[in-house]
Short mmCIF file of C-alpha atoms in Angstrom, two decimals:
data_model
loop_
_atom_site.label_atom_id
_atom_site.label_comp_id
_atom_site.label_asym_id
_atom_site.label_seq_id
_atom_site.Cartn_x
_atom_site.Cartn_y
_atom_site.Cartn_z
CA UNK A 698 110.23 169.99 162.92
CA UNK A 699 108.25 171.37 160.02
CA UNK A 700 106.64 168.74 157.79
CA UNK A 701 106.59 169.24 154.02
CA UNK A 702 103.40 170.82 152.72
CA UNK A 703 102.83 167.98 150.23
CA UNK A 704 102.99 165.45 153.08
CA UNK A 705 100.41 167.38 155.12
CA UNK A 706 98.07 167.65 152.13
CA UNK A 707 98.35 163.91 151.59
CA UNK A 708 97.28 163.23 155.17
CA UNK A 709 94.30 165.61 154.89
CA UNK A 710 93.11 164.11 151.62
CA UNK A 711 93.45 160.57 152.90
CA UNK A 712 91.09 161.42 155.76
CA UNK A 713 88.32 162.63 153.44
CA UNK A 714 85.43 160.16 153.00
CA UNK A 715 85.36 158.49 149.62
CA UNK A 716 82.50 159.69 147.46
CA UNK A 717 80.35 157.02 145.87
CA UNK A 718 80.83 156.76 142.15
CA UNK A 719 77.64 157.18 140.10
CA UNK A 720 76.26 153.84 138.98
CA UNK A 721 75.48 153.39 135.29
CA UNK A 722 71.78 153.37 134.44
CA UNK A 723 70.27 150.08 133.40
CA UNK A 724 67.15 149.32 131.40
CA UNK A 725 65.36 146.02 131.03
CA UNK A 726 63.30 145.83 127.85
CA UNK A 727 60.41 143.40 128.30
CA UNK A 728 59.47 141.90 124.93
CA UNK A 729 57.03 139.31 123.60
CA UNK A 730 58.26 137.09 120.72
CA UNK A 731 56.39 137.67 117.48
CA UNK A 732 57.37 136.67 113.93
CA UNK A 733 58.88 139.56 112.00
CA UNK A 734 58.53 141.81 115.05
CA UNK A 735 60.81 140.30 117.70
CA UNK A 736 62.36 137.10 116.37
CA UNK A 737 63.85 135.22 119.31
CA UNK A 738 66.51 132.49 119.37
CA UNK A 739 68.04 131.01 122.49
CA UNK A 740 65.97 133.29 124.70
CA UNK A 741 67.23 136.51 123.10
CA UNK A 742 65.97 138.68 120.22
CA UNK A 743 68.02 138.39 117.05
CA UNK A 744 66.02 140.24 114.39
CA UNK A 745 62.64 141.74 113.54
CA UNK A 746 61.23 145.18 112.79
CA UNK A 747 60.79 146.29 116.40
CA UNK A 748 64.12 144.79 117.42
CA UNK A 749 65.89 146.81 114.72
CA UNK A 750 63.99 149.96 115.71
CA UNK A 751 64.88 149.41 119.38
CA UNK A 752 68.55 149.07 118.46
CA UNK A 753 68.37 152.45 116.72
CA UNK A 754 66.97 153.89 119.96
CA UNK A 755 69.52 152.07 122.16
CA UNK A 756 72.32 153.64 120.13
CA UNK A 757 71.16 157.07 121.34
CA UNK A 758 71.53 156.02 125.01
CA UNK A 759 75.17 154.87 125.29
CA UNK A 760 75.21 155.53 129.04
CA UNK A 761 72.33 153.08 129.64
CA UNK A 762 73.05 149.38 130.08
CA UNK A 763 70.33 147.56 128.14
CA UNK A 764 69.18 143.96 128.41
CA UNK A 765 66.17 142.09 127.05
CA UNK A 766 63.70 139.93 128.96
CA UNK A 767 61.55 137.64 126.83
CA UNK A 768 58.14 136.90 128.32
CA UNK A 769 54.52 136.15 127.50
CA UNK A 770 52.02 138.93 126.90
CA UNK A 771 50.25 137.94 130.13
CA UNK A 772 53.45 138.27 132.16
CA UNK A 773 54.20 141.61 130.50
CA UNK A 774 50.77 142.92 131.50
CA UNK A 775 51.31 141.69 135.06
CA UNK A 776 54.73 143.37 135.22
CA UNK A 777 53.25 146.70 134.19
CA UNK A 778 50.40 146.33 136.66
CA UNK A 779 52.87 145.52 139.48
CA UNK A 780 55.00 148.55 138.50
CA UNK A 781 58.17 146.48 138.13
CA UNK A 782 61.35 148.29 137.12
CA UNK A 783 61.31 147.45 133.43
CA UNK A 784 59.83 148.98 130.29
CA UNK A 785 57.42 146.94 128.18
CA UNK A 786 58.37 147.20 124.52
CA UNK A 787 56.13 146.62 121.49
CA UNK A 788 52.73 147.53 122.93
CA UNK A 789 49.79 149.37 121.46
CA UNK A 790 48.46 152.29 123.48
CA UNK A 791 45.27 151.73 125.49
CA UNK A 792 43.48 153.80 128.18
CA UNK A 793 43.94 150.99 130.72
CA UNK A 794 47.70 150.87 130.16
CA UNK A 795 47.93 154.67 130.30
CA UNK A 796 46.80 154.44 133.94
CA UNK A 797 49.69 152.08 134.70
CA UNK A 798 52.53 153.51 132.65
CA UNK A 799 54.04 156.27 130.53
CA UNK A 800 53.70 155.56 126.79
CA UNK A 801 56.49 156.43 124.35
CA UNK A 802 55.59 155.71 120.69
CA UNK A 803 58.43 155.06 118.27
CA UNK A 804 57.04 153.16 115.27
CA UNK A 805 53.85 152.88 113.23
CA UNK A 806 52.17 149.53 112.75
CA UNK A 807 50.24 148.77 109.59
CA UNK A 808 46.67 147.50 110.07
CA UNK A 809 45.94 143.91 111.00
CA UNK A 810 44.71 141.72 108.12
CA UNK A 811 42.75 138.53 107.63
CA UNK A 812 44.89 135.56 106.51
CA UNK A 813 43.19 132.87 104.40
CA UNK A 814 43.88 130.18 101.81
CA UNK A 815 42.86 130.76 98.20
CA UNK A 816 39.66 128.62 98.38
CA UNK A 817 38.50 130.62 101.40
CA UNK A 818 39.28 133.88 99.63
CA UNK A 819 36.93 132.82 96.85
CA UNK A 820 34.10 132.53 99.41
CA UNK A 821 34.56 135.97 100.95
CA UNK A 822 32.34 138.92 100.13
CA UNK A 823 34.85 141.61 99.21
CA UNK A 824 34.16 145.31 98.73
CA UNK A 825 37.05 147.31 97.31
CA UNK A 826 39.30 144.39 98.17
CA UNK A 827 38.28 144.42 101.85
CA UNK A 828 36.26 142.01 103.97
CA UNK A 829 33.94 143.08 106.78
CA UNK A 830 34.04 141.45 110.20
CA UNK A 831 30.25 141.68 110.34
CA UNK A 832 29.97 139.56 107.19
CA UNK A 833 32.69 137.17 108.38
CA UNK A 834 31.06 136.47 111.73
CA UNK A 835 27.63 136.10 110.10
CA UNK A 836 29.04 133.07 108.25
CA UNK A 837 30.04 130.71 111.07
CA UNK A 838 30.77 127.83 108.68
CA UNK A 839 34.16 129.53 108.28
CA UNK A 840 36.39 128.49 111.18
CA UNK A 841 38.49 131.26 112.68
CA UNK A 842 40.53 131.83 115.81
CA UNK A 843 42.41 134.43 117.82
CA UNK A 844 45.56 133.81 119.86
CA UNK A 845 45.82 134.30 123.60
CA UNK A 846 49.44 135.36 123.06
CA UNK A 847 48.58 138.17 120.63
CA UNK A 848 47.37 141.72 121.26
CA UNK A 849 44.72 142.99 118.85
CA UNK A 850 44.20 146.67 117.98
CA UNK A 851 41.33 148.61 119.50
CA UNK A 852 39.58 149.13 116.16
CA UNK A 853 38.72 145.41 115.96
CA UNK A 854 39.29 143.98 119.46
CA UNK A 855 35.73 144.58 120.71
CA UNK A 856 34.25 142.68 117.75
CA UNK A 857 36.77 139.86 118.16
CA UNK A 858 35.94 139.49 121.85
CA UNK A 859 32.20 139.52 121.11
CA UNK A 860 32.64 136.82 118.47
CA UNK A 861 34.78 134.78 120.86
CA UNK A 862 32.22 135.05 123.65
CA UNK A 863 29.42 133.98 121.30
CA UNK A 864 31.39 130.93 120.16
CA UNK A 865 31.93 132.19 116.60
CA UNK A 866 35.68 132.51 117.16
CA UNK A 867 37.94 130.15 119.04
CA UNK A 868 40.62 131.49 121.36
CA UNK A 869 43.74 129.35 121.30
CA UNK A 870 46.94 129.15 123.27
CA UNK A 871 49.99 127.49 121.77
CA UNK A 872 53.26 129.09 120.77
CA UNK A 873 54.47 132.07 122.78
CA UNK A 874 54.55 134.22 119.65
CA UNK A 875 51.20 133.10 118.23
CA UNK A 876 52.38 131.92 114.80
CA UNK A 877 50.71 128.54 115.32
CA UNK A 878 47.38 129.98 114.12
CA UNK A 879 48.84 130.87 110.73
CA UNK A 880 50.23 127.36 110.41
CA UNK A 881 46.82 125.92 111.32
CA UNK A 882 45.22 127.95 108.53
CA UNK A 883 47.85 126.74 106.08
CA UNK A 884 47.26 123.11 107.11
CA UNK A 885 43.44 123.40 106.83
CA UNK A 886 42.73 123.18 110.55
CA UNK A 887 41.34 126.72 110.47
CA UNK A 888 39.90 128.81 107.66
CA UNK A 889 41.23 132.16 108.82
CA UNK A 890 43.26 134.02 111.41
CA UNK A 891 44.18 137.65 112.04
CA UNK A 892 47.71 138.97 111.89
CA UNK A 893 50.03 141.68 110.62
CA UNK A 894 51.47 141.43 107.09
CA UNK A 895 55.06 141.46 108.34
CA UNK A 896 54.31 138.59 110.74
CA UNK A 897 52.95 136.44 107.93
CA UNK A 898 55.90 137.30 105.68
CA UNK A 899 58.26 136.02 108.38
CA UNK A 900 56.26 132.82 108.93
CA UNK A 901 56.14 132.15 105.18
CA UNK A 902 59.93 132.58 104.98
CA UNK A 903 60.80 130.32 107.90
CA UNK A 904 58.17 127.57 108.04
CA UNK A 905 57.04 124.87 105.65
CA UNK A 906 53.47 125.71 104.65
CA UNK A 907 50.94 123.30 103.21
CA UNK A 908 49.13 126.08 101.33
CA UNK A 909 50.27 129.69 100.98
CA UNK A 910 48.14 132.31 102.70
CA UNK A 911 46.67 135.48 101.27
CA UNK A 912 46.49 138.71 103.25
CA UNK A 913 43.09 140.43 103.02
CA UNK A 914 42.53 143.97 104.40
CA UNK A 915 39.75 144.38 106.95
CA UNK A 916 37.08 147.02 106.41
CA UNK A 917 37.18 147.91 110.11
CA UNK A 918 40.98 148.17 110.41
CA UNK A 919 42.51 150.83 108.17
CA UNK A 920 44.48 153.08 110.52
CA UNK A 921 48.19 152.98 111.16
CA UNK A 922 48.69 152.58 114.90
CA UNK A 923 51.59 153.84 117.05
CA UNK A 924 53.58 151.09 118.71
CA UNK A 925 55.79 151.93 121.62
CA UNK A 926 57.05 151.43 125.14
CA UNK A 927 55.31 151.57 128.50
CA UNK A 928 57.43 152.45 131.53
CA UNK A 929 55.79 152.14 134.98
CA UNK A 930 54.25 155.16 136.71
CA UNK A 931 57.02 155.37 139.29
CA UNK A 932 59.81 157.96 139.76
CA UNK A 933 62.21 155.57 138.00
CA UNK A 934 59.69 154.98 135.21
CA UNK A 935 59.16 158.71 134.66
CA UNK A 936 62.88 159.43 134.35
CA UNK A 937 63.41 156.46 132.05
CA UNK A 938 60.41 157.46 129.90
CA UNK A 939 61.91 160.94 129.46
CA UNK A 940 65.29 159.45 128.51
CA UNK A 941 63.72 157.02 126.03
CA UNK A 942 61.63 159.80 124.50
CA UNK A 943 64.77 161.87 123.97
CA UNK A 944 66.47 158.88 122.35
CA UNK A 945 63.46 158.25 120.09
CA UNK A 946 63.47 161.86 118.89
CA UNK A 947 67.19 161.69 118.17
CA UNK A 948 66.88 158.34 116.38
CA UNK A 949 63.91 159.35 114.21
CA UNK A 950 65.79 162.37 112.87
CA UNK A 951 67.28 159.76 110.56
CA UNK A 952 63.84 158.73 109.31
CA UNK A 953 65.38 156.83 106.40
CA UNK A 954 66.74 154.25 108.84
CA UNK A 955 63.20 153.61 110.08
CA UNK A 956 61.78 153.61 106.55
CA UNK A 957 64.43 151.08 105.54
CA UNK A 958 63.38 148.64 108.25
CA UNK A 959 59.73 148.97 107.17
CA UNK A 960 60.80 148.23 103.61
CA UNK A 961 62.74 145.14 104.74
CA UNK A 962 59.95 143.66 106.83
CA UNK A 963 56.75 144.66 105.03
CA UNK A 964 55.37 143.17 101.82
CA UNK A 965 56.22 145.53 98.96
CA UNK A 966 52.62 146.54 98.20
CA UNK A 967 51.92 147.33 101.88
CA UNK A 968 55.08 149.43 102.18
CA UNK A 969 54.23 151.40 99.04
CA UNK A 970 50.66 152.06 100.18
CA UNK A 971 51.66 153.49 103.55
CA UNK A 972 54.95 155.27 102.74
CA UNK A 973 53.53 158.85 102.95
CA UNK A 974 51.92 158.24 106.37
CA UNK A 975 55.06 156.58 107.73
CA UNK A 976 57.24 159.51 106.64
CA UNK A 977 54.89 162.05 108.24
CA UNK A 978 54.92 160.13 111.51
CA UNK A 979 58.72 160.00 111.79
CA UNK A 980 59.14 163.63 110.78
CA UNK A 981 56.65 164.67 113.46
CA UNK A 982 58.08 162.31 116.07
CA UNK A 983 61.60 163.68 115.74
CA UNK A 984 60.34 167.23 116.30
CA UNK A 985 57.96 166.64 119.21
CA UNK A 986 58.92 166.00 122.83
CA UNK A 987 56.30 164.16 124.85
CA UNK A 988 54.74 165.68 127.95
CA UNK A 989 54.33 163.15 130.75
CA UNK A 990 51.67 163.71 133.40
#
């Protein structure tokens, strides 16, 4: 008896091993809460300049399943050192981190400022509207502090650490996002702290302040600094870094979307001052693929 051809084909196909379906890629963004940068509610980011920028990047990776892990800066550093399968978002580039991960910049940060009350401002020696750290630390009657939870840019970090080690500056723990120092300045428990203008704007909008704070540029901190992502130096990290870099280039082609988030989160005078540099960065970023070693 001759069996129908369709029946025979069905038997043959049913005997073939099933091929595994490709699993969707997943990406864990490790983030540290920070006012105006990553605003967190209920353990998840809800707003902030870097959160909005990350969403623009996520939109260019529809095949990647994204989730956010909120953690302290210390835990983020440990995760990168242990080469865990996540990408640390919102970090400044440093030589030490470059040894542990692949860096993908996607946004420019404005310089860190000094935050003071009006009476303290009247005591500062200002030159062209700026205060020098050398002058500040030579006047120890002014009480200042840095936050354990906050990362400080390379152009001032060495001086801050030296002042901390000499006892001129206090180093304080407290809130995970470090805004407690700004509140302490407002309530006269400190005379000054260091922070980014957009962070203070967010604190001023969402907390009750005793005295308003004034943002004073630092003589030693004038450069816009790239902020980005570190993925671990593993095969997974390399592939994810390449995919994120591609998404960043695609997202920054619409540089007006990035400029709009700067305008929303920065004080107006700071945004106006740095607009040309911000535009040049995003135009260059969209046109340049990174080379990972």
